[in-house]
Structures are given as C-alpha cells and as structure tokens.
PDB file of C-alpha atoms in Angstrom:
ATOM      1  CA  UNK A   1      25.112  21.588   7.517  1.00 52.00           C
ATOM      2  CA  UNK A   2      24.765  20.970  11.415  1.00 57.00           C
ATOM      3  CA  UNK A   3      27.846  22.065  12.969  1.00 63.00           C
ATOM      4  CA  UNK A   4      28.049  18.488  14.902  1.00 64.00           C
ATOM      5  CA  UNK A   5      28.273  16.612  11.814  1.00 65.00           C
ATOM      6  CA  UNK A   6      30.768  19.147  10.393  1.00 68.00           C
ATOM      7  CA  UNK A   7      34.046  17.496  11.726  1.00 75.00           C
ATOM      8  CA  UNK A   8      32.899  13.720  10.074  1.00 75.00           C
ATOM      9  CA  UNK A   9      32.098  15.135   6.743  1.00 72.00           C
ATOM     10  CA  UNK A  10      35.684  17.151   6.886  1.00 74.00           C
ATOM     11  CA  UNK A  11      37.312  14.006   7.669  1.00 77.00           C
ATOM     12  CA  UNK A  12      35.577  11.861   5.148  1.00 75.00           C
ATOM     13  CA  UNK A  13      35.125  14.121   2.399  1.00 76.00           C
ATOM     14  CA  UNK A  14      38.832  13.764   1.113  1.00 78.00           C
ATOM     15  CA  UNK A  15      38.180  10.020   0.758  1.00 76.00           C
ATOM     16  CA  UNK A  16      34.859  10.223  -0.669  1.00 78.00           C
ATOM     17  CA  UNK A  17      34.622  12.839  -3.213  1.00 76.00           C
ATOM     18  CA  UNK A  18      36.507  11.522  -5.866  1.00 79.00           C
ATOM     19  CA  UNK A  19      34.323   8.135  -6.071  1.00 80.00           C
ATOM     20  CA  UNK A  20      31.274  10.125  -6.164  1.00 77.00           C
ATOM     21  CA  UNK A  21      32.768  12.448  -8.829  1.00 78.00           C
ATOM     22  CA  UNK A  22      33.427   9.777 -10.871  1.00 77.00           C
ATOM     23  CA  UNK A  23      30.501   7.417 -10.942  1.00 75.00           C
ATOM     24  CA  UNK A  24      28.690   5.853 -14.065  1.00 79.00           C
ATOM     25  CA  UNK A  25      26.558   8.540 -15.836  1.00 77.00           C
ATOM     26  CA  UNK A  26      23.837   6.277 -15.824  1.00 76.00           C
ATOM     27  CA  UNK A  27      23.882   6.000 -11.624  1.00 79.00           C
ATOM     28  CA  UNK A  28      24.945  10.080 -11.698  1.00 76.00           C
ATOM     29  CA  UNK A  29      21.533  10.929 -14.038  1.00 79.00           C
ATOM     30  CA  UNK A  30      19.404   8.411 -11.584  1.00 74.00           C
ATOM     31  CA  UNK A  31      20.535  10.789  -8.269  1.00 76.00           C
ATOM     32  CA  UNK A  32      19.650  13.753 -10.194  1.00 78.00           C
ATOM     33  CA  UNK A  33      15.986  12.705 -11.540  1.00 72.00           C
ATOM     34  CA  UNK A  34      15.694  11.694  -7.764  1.00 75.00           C
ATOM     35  CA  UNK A  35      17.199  14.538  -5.741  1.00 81.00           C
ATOM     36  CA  UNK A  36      17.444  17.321  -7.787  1.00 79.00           C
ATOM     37  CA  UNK A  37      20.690  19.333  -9.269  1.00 83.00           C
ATOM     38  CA  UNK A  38      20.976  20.927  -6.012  1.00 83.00           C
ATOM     39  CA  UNK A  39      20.697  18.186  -3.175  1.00 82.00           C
ATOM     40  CA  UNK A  40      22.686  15.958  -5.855  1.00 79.00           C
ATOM     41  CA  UNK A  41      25.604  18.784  -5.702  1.00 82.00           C
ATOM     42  CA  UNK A  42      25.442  19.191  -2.117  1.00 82.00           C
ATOM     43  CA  UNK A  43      25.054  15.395  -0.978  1.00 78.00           C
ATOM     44  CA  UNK A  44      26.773  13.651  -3.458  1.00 78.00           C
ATOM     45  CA  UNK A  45      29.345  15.747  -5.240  1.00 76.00           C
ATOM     46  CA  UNK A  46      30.339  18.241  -2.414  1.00 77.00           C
ATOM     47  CA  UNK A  47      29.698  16.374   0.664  1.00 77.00           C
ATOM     48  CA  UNK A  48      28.245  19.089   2.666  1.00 77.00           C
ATOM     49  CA  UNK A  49      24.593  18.142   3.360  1.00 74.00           C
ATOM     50  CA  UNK A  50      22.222  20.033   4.255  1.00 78.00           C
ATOM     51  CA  UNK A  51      18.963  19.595   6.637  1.00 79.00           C
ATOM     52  CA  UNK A  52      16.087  19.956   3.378  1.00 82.00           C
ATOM     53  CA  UNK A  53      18.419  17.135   1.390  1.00 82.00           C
ATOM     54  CA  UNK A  54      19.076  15.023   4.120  1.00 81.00           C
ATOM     55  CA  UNK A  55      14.995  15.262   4.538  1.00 81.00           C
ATOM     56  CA  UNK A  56      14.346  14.787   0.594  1.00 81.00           C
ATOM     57  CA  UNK A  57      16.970  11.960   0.211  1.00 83.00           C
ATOM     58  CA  UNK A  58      15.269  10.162   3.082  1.00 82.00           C
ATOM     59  CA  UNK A  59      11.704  11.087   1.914  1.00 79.00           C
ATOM     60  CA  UNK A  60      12.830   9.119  -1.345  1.00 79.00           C
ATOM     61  CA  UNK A  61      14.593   6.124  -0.162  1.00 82.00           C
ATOM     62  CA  UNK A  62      11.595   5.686   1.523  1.00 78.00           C
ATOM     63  CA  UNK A  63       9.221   5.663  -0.966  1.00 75.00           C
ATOM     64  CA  UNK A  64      11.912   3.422  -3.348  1.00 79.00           C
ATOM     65  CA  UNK A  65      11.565   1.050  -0.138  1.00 78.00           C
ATOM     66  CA  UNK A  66       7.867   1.235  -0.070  1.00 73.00           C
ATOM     67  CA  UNK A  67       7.679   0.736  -4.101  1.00 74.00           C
ATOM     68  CA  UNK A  68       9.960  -2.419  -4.188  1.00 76.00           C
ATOM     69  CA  UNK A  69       8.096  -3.693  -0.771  1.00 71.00           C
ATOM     70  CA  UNK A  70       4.903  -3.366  -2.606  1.00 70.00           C
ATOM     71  CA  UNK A  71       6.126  -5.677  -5.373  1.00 74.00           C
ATOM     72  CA  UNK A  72       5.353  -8.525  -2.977  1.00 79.00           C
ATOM     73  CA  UNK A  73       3.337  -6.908  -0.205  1.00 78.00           C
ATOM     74  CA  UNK A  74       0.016  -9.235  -1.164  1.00 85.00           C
ATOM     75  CA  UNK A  75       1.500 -11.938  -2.446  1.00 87.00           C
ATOM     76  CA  UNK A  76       1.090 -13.627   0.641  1.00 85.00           C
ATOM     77  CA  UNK A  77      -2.482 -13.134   0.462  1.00 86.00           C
ATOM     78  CA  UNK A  78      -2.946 -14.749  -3.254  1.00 91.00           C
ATOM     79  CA  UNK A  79      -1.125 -17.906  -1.749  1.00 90.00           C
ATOM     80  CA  UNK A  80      -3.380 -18.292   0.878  1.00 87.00           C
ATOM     81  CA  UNK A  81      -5.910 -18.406  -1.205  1.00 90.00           C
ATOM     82  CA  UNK A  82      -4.653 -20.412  -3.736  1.00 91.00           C
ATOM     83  CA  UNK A  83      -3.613 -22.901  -1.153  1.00 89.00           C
ATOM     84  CA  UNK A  84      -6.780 -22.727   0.415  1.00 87.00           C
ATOM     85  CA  UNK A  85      -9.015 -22.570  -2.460  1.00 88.00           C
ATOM     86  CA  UNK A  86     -11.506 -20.576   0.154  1.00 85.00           C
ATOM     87  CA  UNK A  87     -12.404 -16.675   0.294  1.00 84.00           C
ATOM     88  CA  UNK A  88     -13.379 -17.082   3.679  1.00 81.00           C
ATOM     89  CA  UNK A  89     -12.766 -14.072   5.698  1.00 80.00           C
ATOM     90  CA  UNK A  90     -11.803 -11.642   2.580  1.00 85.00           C
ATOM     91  CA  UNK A  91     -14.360  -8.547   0.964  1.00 85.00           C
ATOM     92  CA  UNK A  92     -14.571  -8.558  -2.418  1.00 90.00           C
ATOM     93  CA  UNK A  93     -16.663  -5.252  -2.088  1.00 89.00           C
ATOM     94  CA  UNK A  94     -12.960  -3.984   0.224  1.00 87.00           C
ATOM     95  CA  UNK A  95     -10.739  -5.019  -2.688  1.00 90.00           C
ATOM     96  CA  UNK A  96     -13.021  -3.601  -5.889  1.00 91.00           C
ATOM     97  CA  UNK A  97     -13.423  -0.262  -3.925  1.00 90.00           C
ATOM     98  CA  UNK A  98      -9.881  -0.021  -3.110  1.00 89.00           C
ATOM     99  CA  UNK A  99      -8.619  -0.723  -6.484  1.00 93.00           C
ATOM    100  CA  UNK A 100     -10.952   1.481  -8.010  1.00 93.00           C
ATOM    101  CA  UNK A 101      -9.606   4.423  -5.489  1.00 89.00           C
ATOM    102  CA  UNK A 102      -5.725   3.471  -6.703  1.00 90.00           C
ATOM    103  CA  UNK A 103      -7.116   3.905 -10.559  1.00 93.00           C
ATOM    104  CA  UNK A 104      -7.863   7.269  -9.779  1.00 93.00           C
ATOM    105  CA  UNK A 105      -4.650   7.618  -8.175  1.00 88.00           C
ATOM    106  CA  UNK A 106      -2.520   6.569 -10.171  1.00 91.00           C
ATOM    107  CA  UNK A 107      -3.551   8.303 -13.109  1.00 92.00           C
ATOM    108  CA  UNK A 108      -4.131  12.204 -11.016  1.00 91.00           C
ATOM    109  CA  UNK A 109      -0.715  11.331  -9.834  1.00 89.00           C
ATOM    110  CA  UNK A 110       0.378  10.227 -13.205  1.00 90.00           C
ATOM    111  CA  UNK A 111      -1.137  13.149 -14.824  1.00 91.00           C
ATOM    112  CA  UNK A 112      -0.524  16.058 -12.355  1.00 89.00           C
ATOM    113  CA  UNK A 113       3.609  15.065 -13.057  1.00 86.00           C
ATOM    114  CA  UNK A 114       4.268  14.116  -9.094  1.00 83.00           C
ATOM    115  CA  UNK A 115       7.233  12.148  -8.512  1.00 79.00           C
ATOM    116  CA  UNK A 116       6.885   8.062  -9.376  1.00 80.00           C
ATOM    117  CA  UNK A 117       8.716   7.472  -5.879  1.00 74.00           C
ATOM    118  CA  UNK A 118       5.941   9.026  -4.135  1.00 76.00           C
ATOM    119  CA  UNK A 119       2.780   6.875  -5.406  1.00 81.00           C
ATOM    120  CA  UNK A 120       4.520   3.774  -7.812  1.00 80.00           C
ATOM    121  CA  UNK A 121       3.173   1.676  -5.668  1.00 79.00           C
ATOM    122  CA  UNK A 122      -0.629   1.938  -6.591  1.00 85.00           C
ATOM    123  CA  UNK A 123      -0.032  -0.365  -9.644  1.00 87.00           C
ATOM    124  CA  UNK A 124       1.888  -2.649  -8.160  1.00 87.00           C
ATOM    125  CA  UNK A 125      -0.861  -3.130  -5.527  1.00 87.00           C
ATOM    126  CA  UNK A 126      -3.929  -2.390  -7.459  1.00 90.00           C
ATOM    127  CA  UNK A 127      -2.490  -5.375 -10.022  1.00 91.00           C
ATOM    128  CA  UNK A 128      -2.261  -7.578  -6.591  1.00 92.00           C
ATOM    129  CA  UNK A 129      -5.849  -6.459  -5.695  1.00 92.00           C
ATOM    130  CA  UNK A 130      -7.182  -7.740  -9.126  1.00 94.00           C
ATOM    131  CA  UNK A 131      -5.987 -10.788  -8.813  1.00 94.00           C
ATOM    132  CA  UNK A 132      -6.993 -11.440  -5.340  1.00 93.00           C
ATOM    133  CA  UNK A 133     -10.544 -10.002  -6.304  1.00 93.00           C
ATOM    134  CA  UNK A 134     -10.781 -12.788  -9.314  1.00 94.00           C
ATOM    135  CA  UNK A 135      -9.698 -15.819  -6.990  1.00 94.00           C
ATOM    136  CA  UNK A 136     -12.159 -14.354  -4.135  1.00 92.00           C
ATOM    137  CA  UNK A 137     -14.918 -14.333  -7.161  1.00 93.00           C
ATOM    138  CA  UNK A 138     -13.582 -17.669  -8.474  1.00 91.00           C
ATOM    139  CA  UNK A 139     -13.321 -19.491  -5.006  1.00 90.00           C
ATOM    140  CA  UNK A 140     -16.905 -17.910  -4.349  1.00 88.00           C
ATOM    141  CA  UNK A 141     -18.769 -19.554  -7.337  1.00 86.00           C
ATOM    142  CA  UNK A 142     -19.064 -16.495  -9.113  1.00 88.00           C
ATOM    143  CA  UNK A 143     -16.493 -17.082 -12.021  1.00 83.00           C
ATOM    144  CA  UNK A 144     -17.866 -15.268 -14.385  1.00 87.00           C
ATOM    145  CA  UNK A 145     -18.350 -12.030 -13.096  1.00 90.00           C
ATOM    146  CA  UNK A 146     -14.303 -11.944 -12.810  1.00 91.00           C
ATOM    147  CA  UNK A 147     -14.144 -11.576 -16.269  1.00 91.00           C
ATOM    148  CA  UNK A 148     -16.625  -8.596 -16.419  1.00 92.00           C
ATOM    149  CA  UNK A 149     -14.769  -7.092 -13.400  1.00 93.00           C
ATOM    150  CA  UNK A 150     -11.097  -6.924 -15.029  1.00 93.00           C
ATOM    151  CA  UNK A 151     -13.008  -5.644 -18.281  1.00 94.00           C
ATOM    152  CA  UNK A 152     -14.740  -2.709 -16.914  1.00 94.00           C
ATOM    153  CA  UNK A 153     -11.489  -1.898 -14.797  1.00 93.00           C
ATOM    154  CA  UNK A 154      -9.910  -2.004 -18.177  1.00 94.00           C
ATOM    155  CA  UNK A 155     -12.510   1.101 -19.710  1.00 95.00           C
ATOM    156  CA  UNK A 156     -12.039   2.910 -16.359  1.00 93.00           C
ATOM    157  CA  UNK A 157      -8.336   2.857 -16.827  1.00 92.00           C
ATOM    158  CA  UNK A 158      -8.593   3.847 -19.964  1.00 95.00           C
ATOM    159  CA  UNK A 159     -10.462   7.002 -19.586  1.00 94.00           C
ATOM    160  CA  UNK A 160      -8.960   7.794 -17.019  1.00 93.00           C
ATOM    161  CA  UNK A 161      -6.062   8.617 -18.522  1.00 93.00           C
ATOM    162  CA  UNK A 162      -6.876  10.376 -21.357  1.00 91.00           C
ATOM    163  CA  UNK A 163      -7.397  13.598 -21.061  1.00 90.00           C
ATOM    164  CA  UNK A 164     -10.648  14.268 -23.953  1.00 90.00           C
ATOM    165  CA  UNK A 165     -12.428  11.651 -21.826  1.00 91.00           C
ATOM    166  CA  UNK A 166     -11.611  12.941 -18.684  1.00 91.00           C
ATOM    167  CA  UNK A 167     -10.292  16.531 -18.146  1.00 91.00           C
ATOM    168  CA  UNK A 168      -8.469  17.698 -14.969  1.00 90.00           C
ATOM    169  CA  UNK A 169     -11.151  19.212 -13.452  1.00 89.00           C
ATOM    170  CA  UNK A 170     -13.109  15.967 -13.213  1.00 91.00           C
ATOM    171  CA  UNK A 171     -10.115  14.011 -12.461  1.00 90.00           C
ATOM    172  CA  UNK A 172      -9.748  16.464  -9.553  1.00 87.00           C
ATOM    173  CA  UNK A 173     -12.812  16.053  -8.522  1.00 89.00           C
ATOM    174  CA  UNK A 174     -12.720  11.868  -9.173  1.00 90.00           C
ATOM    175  CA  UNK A 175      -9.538  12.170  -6.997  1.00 86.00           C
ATOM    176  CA  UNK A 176     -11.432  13.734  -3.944  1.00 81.00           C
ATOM    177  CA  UNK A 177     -13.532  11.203  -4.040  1.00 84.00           C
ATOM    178  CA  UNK A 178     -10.773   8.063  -4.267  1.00 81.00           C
ATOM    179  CA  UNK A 179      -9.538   9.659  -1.543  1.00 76.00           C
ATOM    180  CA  UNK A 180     -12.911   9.232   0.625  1.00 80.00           C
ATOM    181  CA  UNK A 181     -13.248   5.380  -1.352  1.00 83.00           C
ATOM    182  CA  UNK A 182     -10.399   4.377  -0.222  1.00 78.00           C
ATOM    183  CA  UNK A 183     -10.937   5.004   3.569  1.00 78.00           C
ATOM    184  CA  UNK A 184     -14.396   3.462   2.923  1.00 83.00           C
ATOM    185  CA  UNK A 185     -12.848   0.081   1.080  1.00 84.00           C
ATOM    186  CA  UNK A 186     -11.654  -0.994   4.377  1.00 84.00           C
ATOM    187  CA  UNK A 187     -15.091  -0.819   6.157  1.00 86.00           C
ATOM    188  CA  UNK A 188     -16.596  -4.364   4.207  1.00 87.00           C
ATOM    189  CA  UNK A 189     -13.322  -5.935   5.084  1.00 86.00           C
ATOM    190  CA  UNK A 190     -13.446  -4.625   8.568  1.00 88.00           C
ATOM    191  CA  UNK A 191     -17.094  -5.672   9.008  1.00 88.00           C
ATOM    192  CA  UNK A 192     -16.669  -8.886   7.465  1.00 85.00           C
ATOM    193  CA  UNK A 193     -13.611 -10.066   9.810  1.00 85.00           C
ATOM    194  CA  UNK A 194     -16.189  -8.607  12.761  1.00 86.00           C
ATOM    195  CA  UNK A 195     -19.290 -10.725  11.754  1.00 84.00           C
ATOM    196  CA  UNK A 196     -16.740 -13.802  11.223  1.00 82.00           C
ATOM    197  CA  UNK A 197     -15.318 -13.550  14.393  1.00 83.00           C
ATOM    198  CA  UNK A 198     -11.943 -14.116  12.592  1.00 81.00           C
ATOM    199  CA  UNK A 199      -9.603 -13.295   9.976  1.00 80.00           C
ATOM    200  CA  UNK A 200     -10.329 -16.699   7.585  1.00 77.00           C
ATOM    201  CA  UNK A 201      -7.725 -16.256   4.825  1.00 77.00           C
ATOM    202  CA  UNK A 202      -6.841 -12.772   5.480  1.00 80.00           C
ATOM    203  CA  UNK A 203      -2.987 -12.789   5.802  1.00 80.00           C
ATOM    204  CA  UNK A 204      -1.668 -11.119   8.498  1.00 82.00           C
ATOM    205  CA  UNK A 205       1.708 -10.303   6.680  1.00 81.00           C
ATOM    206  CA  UNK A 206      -0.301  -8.300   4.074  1.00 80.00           C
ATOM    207  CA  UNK A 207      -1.948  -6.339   7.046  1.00 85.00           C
ATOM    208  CA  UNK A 208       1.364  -5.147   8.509  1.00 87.00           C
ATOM    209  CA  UNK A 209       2.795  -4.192   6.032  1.00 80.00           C
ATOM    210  CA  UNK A 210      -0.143  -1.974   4.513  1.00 77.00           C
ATOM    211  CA  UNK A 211      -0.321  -0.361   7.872  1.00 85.00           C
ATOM    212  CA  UNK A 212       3.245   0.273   7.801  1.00 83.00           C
ATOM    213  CA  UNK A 213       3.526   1.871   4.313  1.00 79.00           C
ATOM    214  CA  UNK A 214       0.226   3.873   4.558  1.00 80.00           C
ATOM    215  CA  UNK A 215       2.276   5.883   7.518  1.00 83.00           C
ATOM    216  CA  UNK A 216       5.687   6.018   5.352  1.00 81.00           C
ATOM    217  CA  UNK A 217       3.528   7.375   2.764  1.00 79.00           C
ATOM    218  CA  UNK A 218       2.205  10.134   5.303  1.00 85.00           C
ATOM    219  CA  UNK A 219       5.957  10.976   5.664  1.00 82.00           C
ATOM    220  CA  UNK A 220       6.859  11.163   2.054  1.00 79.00           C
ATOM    221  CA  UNK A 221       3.872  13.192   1.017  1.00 81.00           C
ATOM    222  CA  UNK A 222       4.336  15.739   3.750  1.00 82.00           C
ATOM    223  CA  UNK A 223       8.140  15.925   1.858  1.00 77.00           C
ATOM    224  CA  UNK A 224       7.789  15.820  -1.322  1.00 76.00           C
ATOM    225  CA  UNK A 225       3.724  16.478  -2.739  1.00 75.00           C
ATOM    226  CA  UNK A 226       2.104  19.737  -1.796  1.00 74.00           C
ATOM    227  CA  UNK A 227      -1.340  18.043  -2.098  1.00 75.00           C
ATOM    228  CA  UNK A 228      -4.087  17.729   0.792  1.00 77.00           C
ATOM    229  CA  UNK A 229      -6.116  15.327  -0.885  1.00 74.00           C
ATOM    230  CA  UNK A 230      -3.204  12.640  -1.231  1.00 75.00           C
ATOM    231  CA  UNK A 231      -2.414  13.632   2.346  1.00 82.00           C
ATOM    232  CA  UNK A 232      -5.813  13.306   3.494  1.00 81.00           C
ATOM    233  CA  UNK A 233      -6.462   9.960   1.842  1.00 78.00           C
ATOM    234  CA  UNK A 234      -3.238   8.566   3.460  1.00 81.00           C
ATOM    235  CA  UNK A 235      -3.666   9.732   6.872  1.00 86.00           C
ATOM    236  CA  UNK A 236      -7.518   8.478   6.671  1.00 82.00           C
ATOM    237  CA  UNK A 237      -6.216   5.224   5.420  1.00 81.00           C
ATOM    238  CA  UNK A 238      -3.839   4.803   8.163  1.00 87.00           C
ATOM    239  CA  UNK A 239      -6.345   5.196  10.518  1.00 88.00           C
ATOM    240  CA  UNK A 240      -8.396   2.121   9.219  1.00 86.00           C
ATOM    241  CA  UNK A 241      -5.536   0.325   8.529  1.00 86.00           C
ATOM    242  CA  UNK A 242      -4.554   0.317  12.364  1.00 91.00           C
ATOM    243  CA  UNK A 243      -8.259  -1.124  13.170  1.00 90.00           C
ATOM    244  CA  UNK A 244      -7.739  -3.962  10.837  1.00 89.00           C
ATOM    245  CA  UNK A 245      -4.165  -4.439  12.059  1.00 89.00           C
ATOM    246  CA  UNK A 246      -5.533  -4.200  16.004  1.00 91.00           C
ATOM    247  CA  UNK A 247      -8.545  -7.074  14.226  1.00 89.00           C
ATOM    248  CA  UNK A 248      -5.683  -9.516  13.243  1.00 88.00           C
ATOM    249  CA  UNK A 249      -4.265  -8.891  16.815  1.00 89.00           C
ATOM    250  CA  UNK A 250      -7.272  -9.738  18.369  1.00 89.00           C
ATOM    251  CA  UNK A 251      -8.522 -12.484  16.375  1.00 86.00           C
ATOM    252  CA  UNK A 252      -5.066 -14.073  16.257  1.00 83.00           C
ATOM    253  CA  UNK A 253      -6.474 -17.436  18.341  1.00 78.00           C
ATOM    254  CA  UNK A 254     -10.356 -17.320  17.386  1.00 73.00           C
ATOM    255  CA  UNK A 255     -11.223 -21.107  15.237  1.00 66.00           C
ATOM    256  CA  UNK A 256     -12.393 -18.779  12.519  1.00 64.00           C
ATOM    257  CA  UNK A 257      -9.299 -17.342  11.797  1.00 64.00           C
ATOM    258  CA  UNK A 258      -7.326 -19.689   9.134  1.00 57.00           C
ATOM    259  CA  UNK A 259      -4.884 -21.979  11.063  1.00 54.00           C
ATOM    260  CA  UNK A 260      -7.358 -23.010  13.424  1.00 45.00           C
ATOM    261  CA  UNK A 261     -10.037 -24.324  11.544  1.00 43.00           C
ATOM    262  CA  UNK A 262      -8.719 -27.371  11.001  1.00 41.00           C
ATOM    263  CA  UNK A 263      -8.186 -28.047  15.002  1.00 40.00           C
ATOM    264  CA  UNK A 264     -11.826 -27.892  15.972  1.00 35.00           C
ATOM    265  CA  UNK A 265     -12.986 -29.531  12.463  1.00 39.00           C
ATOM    266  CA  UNK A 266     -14.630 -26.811  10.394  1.00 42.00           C
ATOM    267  CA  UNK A 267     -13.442 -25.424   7.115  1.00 44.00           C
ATOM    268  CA  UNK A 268     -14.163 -21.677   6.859  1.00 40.00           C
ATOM    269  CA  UNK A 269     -16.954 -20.792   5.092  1.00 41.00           C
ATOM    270  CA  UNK A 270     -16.755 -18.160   1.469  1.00 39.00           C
ATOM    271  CA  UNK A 271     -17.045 -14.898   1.917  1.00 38.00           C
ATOM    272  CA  UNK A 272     -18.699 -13.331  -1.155  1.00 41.00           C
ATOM    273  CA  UNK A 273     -19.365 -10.126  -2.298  1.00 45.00           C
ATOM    274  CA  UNK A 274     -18.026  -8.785   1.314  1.00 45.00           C
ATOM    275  CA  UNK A 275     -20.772 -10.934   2.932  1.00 41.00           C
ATOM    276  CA  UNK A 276     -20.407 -13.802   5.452  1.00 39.00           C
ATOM    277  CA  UNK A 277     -22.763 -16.902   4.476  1.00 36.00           C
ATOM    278  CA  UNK A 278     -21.559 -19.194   7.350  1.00 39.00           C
ATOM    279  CA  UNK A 279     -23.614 -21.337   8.606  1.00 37.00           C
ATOM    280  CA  UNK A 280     -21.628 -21.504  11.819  1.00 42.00           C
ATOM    281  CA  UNK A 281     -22.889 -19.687  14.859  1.00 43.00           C
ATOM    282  CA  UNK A 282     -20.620 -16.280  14.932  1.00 45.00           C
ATOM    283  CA  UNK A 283     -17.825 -16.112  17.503  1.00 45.00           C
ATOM    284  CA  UNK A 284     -16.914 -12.466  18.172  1.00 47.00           C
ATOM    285  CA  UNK A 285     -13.866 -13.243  20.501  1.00 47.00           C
ATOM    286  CA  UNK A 286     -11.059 -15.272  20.488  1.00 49.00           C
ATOM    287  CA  UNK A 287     -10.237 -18.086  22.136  1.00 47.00           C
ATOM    288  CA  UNK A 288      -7.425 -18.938  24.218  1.00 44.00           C
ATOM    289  CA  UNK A 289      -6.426 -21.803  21.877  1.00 45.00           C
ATOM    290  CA  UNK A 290      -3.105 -21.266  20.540  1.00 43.00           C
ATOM    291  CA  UNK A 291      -1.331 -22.145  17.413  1.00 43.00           C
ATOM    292  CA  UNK A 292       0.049 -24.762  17.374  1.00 41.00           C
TER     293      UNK A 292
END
C-alpha cells in the first residue's frame, strides 16, 4: 500500500472492517467473481489496498459503467429515427459490418472465458445496431430485406457459438478479422456524413459516447485481457471514432444535419445501403447558421 495513504486507511479501518466483514453473501460472492479472492481480501476485508487491486477494481467499475451505459447508448439514435421516419445521414453498410464484427466478439470473448465486465457490452449494442439497421432498411423502402438481415444474423450467431461448426482456430482467425471489420464499419458512415455535408439523423449523443467507451475499453483491456487482437480492434476503433466525433463537431450548423432542415425548407433525403441519393446539391461545410 502507498505509504501516503497508509495513515487514512489506519484511521478508517477500525470503522470499516466490521461492515465489510459482515455483508450479504450474495454482495460478498459478487466482489469475489469480480476481483478475485485476493484483491477481495486485501480491499474489502483487510483494508490495506494495494496498487494491482486498486488498478483491477478500477479496470472493473469501469467496464460495469461502460456495460450499464451501453444499455441506452443508441437509444437516442432509434428515436431519431422513429421520430423522423428518415435514414438520412445513417450507413446501413456501417451498422451491418459493425454488428457482424461484435458477433464475432462476443462469442471469441464468450468462448475464450474472458471476463463479462470486459466486453458485455457487444450485445447490448449489437441488439441496438439491429434495430437501427431494420428502421434504416424500413425508412429506406427496403422492408423486406430487414427480415432476411435479422435471419441470417440469427445462423451466424448460431454457429458461431458452437464449437462443431466453428472450432477455435477459425474463430481465432474470424476474430482477427472482426477486429479489422470493425475499424472498416465506420468508413460508409464516415463517407456518407462527408458526401452529405451533414450528420442527417445521426445523433450526436450516440457519437460521444461510443468515442468515450471505445477509449475506457482501451483501459480495461490493457488491465484485465492479455489479448492483442481485442486491443488492436479497440485502439483502431478509437481512432475512427474520434473522426466521426470531430464530423459531428464540424457539421454541427450545416442545413443537412437534422435540426436544420426544417429552417431552410428541405427534408433530408434516405440514405440507403450507406449511399446518399439526394437530390440536393452537396454542401461539404457548415454554415454559420445556428440552432436555434
């Protein structure tokens, strides 16, 4: 334990130890599956942390914070679009590569036994990204190919996990690669909002917060997963993340970007299949109108 702290830990440690000897098994088992027998001995039960725990326990509220976050993280982005009834501005190439890359996640991660607090969040946002890939379909005109789109993300799924469809070698291999599709997701969306000259429906809350958790993610794999694939994939993904971020910066006051459509008269145009069909000359820098 750092000497510095040493004192405050003395001093608080008569007061404190005999709650946290005494908690409900059920919370006591929970710090163990999370921290380990030893960091939960040394945090919780003796008091006397150490640098590595201190690290781990951070590492993990982290990625708790980044799982719960994720529970909402697009939302935003499927009421837009409901609201709006328009894809304009969104990739549905971005979205079907990306949740094909979290597939493959999920179940390598799944499958190799990592810890869930270092990658639960690829469900929660690959079931966001289906849904926002069947209303950008939907809103497009292309209706039916949403159904054959959550049906053959269905069969992937299932293989995937199984392991006399697909062994670890080629789920290895599959992962290398979902690793290099998910950096290359974000190019249609990237190119899209480019052509445009605007973000359309693309929610700028959604953006954020993607950027922020792809670099908490760099944190907690560098803590907790001795894999350079995952690592690779997140600091790749970070790095595209902070163009589309810097997009939604500097698009903020263009007329094709959402809220200012209606001021000069147009509605945005769909976006489909990551392709701009507007029939609007482009505009590929912002105005100085402001929101109003």
């Amino acid at each position: 334990m750092d000497q510095a702290l040493a004192p405050i830990f003395d001093a608080l440690r008569p007061y404190f130890t005999p709650i946290t000897h005494n908690v409900p098994a059920p919370l006591a088992s929970l710090s163990v599956s999370l921290l380990g027998p030893a960091c939960h001995q040394t945090l919780l039960l003796d008091l006397q942390p150490t640098t590595p725990c201190l690290k781990l326990a951070f590492s993990k509220t982290l990625g708790l914070a980044i799982i719960s976050a994720s529970s909402i993280v697009k939302v935003p982005q499927i009421l837009k679009l409901v609201a709006s009834k328009s894809p304009a501005g969104i990739s549905f190439s971005s979205y079907a590569l990306e949740t094909l890359a979290y597939l493959i996640s999920l179940a390598y991660n799944t499958r190799m036994g990592f810890p869930f607090s270092t990658y639960g969040e690829t469900a929660l946002i690959a079931a966001q990204n289906v849904v926002i890939a069947v209303l950008v379909l939907q809103y497009a005109g292309h209706g039916p190919l949403a159904a054959s789109f959550v049906a053959t993300l269905a069969a992937v799924g299932w293989a995937l996990f199984r392991e006399q469809v697909v062994g670890m070698d080629m789920l290895g291999t599959l992962m290398a690669g979902a690793g290099a599709l998910g950096v290359v997701s974000k190019v249609p969306q990237i190119w899209t909002v480019y052509q445009d000259g605007g973000t359309g429906q693309l929610s700028a809350f959604a953006v954020f917060n993607y950027l922020m958790g792809s670099l908490t993610r760099i944190f907690t794999t560098l803590q907790e997963v001795d894999d350079k694939l995952i690592l690779y994939g997140f600091v790749a993904g970070f790095a595209l993340n902070a163009v589309l971020a810097a997009q939604v910066v500097y698009y903020w006051n263009s007329p094709q970007t959402a809220g200012h459509a209606g001021k000069i008269g147009k509605k945005p145009e769909a976006i489909a299949m990551g392709s701009s069909t507007s029939a609007q000359p482009k505009v590929k820098s912002p105005t100085t109108r402001r929101r109003g």
